[in-house]
mmCIF file of C-alpha atoms and ligand atoms in Angstrom:
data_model
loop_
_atom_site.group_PDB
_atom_site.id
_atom_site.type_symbol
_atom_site.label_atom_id
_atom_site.label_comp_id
_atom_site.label_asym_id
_atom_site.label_seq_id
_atom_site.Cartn_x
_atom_site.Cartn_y
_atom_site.Cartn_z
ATOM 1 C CA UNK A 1 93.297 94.868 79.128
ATOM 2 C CA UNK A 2 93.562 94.754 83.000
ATOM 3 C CA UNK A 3 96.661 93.977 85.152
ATOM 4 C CA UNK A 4 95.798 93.305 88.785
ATOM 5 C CA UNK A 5 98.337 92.148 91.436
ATOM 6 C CA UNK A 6 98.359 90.761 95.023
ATOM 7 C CA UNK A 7 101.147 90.740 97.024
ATOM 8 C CA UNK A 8 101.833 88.587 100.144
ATOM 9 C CA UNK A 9 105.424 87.214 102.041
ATOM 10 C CA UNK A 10 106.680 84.413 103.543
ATOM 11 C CA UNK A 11 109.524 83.530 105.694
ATOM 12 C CA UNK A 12 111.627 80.728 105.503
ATOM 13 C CA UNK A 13 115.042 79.082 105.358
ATOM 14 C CA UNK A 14 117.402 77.612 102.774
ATOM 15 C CA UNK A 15 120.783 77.328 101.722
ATOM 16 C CA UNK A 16 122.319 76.967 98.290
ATOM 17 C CA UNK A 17 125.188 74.457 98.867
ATOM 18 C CA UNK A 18 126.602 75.019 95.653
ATOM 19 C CA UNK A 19 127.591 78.688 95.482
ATOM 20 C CA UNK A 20 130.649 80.528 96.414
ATOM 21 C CA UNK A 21 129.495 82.380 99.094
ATOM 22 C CA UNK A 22 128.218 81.970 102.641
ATOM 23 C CA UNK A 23 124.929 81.606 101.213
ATOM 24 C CA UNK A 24 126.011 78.029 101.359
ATOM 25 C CA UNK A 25 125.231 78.235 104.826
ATOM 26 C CA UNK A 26 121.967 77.755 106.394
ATOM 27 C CA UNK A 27 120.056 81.129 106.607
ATOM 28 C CA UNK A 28 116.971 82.676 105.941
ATOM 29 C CA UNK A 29 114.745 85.442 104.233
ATOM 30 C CA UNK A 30 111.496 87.133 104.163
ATOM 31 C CA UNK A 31 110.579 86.359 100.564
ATOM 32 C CA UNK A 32 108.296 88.924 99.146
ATOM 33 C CA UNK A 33 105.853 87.690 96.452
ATOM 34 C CA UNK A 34 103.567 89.732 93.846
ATOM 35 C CA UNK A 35 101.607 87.502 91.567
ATOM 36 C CA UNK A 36 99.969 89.417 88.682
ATOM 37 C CA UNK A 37 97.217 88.172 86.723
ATOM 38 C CA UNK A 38 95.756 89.807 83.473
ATOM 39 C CA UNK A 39 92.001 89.428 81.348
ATOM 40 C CA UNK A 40 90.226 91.647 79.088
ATOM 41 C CA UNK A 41 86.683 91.199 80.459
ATOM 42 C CA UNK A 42 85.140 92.587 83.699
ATOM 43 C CA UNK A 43 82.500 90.869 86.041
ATOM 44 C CA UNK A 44 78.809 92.664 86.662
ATOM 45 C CA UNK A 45 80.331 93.093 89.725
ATOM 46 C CA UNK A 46 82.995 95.582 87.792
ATOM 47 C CA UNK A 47 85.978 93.155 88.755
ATOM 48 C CA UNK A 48 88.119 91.305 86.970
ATOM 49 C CA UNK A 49 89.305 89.153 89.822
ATOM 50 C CA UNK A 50 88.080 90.202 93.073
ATOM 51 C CA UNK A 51 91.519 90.878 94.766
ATOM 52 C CA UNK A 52 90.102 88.646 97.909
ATOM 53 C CA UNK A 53 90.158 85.825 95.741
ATOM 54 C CA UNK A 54 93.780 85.763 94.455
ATOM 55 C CA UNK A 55 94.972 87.075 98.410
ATOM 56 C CA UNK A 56 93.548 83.500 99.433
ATOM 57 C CA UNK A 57 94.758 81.725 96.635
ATOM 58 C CA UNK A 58 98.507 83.476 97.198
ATOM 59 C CA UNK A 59 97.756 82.707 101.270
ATOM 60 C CA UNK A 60 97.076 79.452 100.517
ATOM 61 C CA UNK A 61 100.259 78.579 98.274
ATOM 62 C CA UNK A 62 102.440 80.565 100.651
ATOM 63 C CA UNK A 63 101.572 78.497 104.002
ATOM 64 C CA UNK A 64 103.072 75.685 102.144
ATOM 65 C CA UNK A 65 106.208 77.543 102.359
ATOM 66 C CA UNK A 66 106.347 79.339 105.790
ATOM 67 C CA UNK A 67 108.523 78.403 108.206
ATOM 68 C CA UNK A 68 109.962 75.719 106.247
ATOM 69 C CA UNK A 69 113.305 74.445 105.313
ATOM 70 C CA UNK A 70 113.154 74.739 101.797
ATOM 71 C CA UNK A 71 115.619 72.457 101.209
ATOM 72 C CA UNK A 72 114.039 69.427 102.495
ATOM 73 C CA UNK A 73 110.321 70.387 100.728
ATOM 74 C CA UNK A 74 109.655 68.725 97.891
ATOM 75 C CA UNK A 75 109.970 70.150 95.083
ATOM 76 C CA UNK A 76 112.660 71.390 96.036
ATOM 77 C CA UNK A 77 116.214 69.797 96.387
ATOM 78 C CA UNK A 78 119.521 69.398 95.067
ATOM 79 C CA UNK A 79 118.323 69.156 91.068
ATOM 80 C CA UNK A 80 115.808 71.984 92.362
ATOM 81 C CA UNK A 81 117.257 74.178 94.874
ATOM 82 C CA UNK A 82 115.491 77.086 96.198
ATOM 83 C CA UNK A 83 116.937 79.924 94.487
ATOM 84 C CA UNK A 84 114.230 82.686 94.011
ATOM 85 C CA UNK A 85 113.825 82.002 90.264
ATOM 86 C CA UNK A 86 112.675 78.194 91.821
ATOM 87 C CA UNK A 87 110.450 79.522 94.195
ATOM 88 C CA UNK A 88 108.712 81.871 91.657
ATOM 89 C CA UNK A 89 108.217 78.834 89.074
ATOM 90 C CA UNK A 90 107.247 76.835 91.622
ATOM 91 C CA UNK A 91 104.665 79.665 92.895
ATOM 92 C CA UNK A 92 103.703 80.462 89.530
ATOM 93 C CA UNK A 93 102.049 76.870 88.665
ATOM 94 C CA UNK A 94 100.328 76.477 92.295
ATOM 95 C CA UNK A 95 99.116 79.805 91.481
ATOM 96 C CA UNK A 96 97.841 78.493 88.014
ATOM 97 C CA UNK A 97 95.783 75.462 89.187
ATOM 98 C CA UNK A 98 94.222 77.158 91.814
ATOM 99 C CA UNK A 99 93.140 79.651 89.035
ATOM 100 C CA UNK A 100 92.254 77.326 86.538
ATOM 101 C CA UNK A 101 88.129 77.949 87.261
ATOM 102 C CA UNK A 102 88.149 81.789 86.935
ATOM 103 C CA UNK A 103 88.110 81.655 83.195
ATOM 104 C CA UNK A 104 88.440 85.188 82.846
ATOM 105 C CA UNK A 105 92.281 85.391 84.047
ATOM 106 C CA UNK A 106 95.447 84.577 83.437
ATOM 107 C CA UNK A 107 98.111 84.576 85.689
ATOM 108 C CA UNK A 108 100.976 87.181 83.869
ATOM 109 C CA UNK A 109 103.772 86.494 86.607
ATOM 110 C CA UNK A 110 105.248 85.783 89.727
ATOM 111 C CA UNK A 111 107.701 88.232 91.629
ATOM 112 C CA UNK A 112 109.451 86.946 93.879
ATOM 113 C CA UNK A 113 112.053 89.010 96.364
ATOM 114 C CA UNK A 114 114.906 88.567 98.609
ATOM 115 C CA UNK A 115 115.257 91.474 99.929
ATOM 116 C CA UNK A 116 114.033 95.562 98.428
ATOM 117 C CA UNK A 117 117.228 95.505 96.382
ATOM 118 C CA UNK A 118 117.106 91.371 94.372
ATOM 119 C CA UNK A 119 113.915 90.270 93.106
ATOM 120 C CA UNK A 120 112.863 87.653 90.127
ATOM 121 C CA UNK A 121 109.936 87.396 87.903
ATOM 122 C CA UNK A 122 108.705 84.757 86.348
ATOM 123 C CA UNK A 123 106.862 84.603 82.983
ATOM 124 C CA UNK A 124 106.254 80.713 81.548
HETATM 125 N N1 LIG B 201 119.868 84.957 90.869
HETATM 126 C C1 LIG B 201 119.941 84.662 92.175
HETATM 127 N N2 LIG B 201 121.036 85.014 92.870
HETATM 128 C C2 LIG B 201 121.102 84.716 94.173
HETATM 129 C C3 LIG B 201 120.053 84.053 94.813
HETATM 130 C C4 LIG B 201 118.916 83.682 94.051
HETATM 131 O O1 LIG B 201 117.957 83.090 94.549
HETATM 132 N N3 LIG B 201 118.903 83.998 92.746
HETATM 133 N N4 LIG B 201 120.133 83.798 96.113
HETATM 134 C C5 LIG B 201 121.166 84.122 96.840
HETATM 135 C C6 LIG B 201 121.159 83.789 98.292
HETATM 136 O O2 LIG B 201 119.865 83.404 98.707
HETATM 137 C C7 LIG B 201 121.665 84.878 99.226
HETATM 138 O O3 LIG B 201 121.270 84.536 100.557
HETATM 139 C C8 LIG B 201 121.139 86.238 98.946
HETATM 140 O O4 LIG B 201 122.163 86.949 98.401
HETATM 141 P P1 LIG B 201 122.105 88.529 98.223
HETATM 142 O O5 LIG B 201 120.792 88.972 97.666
HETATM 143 O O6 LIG B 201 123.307 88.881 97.461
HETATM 144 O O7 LIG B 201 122.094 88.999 99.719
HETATM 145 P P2 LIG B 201 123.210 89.701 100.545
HETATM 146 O O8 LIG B 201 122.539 90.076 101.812
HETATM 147 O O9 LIG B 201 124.397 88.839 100.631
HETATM 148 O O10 LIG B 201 123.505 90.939 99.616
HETATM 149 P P3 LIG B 201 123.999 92.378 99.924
HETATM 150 O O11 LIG B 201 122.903 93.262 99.365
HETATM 151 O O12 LIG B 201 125.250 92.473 99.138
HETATM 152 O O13 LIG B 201 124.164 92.531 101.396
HETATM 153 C C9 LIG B 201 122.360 84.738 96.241
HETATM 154 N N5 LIG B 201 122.200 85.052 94.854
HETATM 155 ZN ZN1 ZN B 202 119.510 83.040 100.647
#
């Protein structure tokens, strides 16, 4: 079994009106993401997933997400508010379809970090 994992970041803002604390307010993070993928079977080329491949794929998702208010992008909203646990489900199933060709892996899981110290993963 192989584990390979990009990692990539995004910056954006949001605010979670319904918690007791001033991230109510409007404010913003640098969201670190690491999406890990996993297969048992390498390419001729010796790779399991060339790690350029799953960079663009993450790049791509992640644009959709920089220098946005989250809180006005759909999916998100009030039933879906971006809380890092949203944002890495959400990541993990963009991730998904844009991986749905390369037969070979499956996407594990989705970190994704507030800061060093919080972080989330996501496992469906
Ligand atoms: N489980 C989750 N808890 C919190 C989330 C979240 O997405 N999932 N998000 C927040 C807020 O986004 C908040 O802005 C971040 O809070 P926190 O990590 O506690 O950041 P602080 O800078 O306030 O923390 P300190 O390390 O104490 O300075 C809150 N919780
Ligand atoms: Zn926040």
């Amino acid at each position: 079994m192989y584990r390979l994992t990009v990692k990539g970041s995004f910056s954006a803002a949001h605010r979670l009106p319904d918690h007791p604390s001033p991230c109510s307010r409007l404010h913003g993070h640098n969201w670190e993401v690491a999406v890990t993928v996993i297969g048992e079977e390498l390419g001729p080329d010796g790779m399991l997933l060339d790690f350029a491949v799953l960079k663009q794929i993450l790049r791509e998702v992640l644009a959709k997400l920089d220098h946005q208010y989250l809180n006005e992008l759909p999916p998100f909203g009030k039933e879906f508010p971006p809380t890092a646990e949203n944002l890495a489900r959400y990541i993990y199933h963009e991730v998904a379809a844009r991986l749905a060709s390369y037969s070979a892996v499956t996407l594990q899981e989705v970190r994704v970090g507030e800061s060093p110290s919080a972080w989330v993963v996501y496992t469906p």
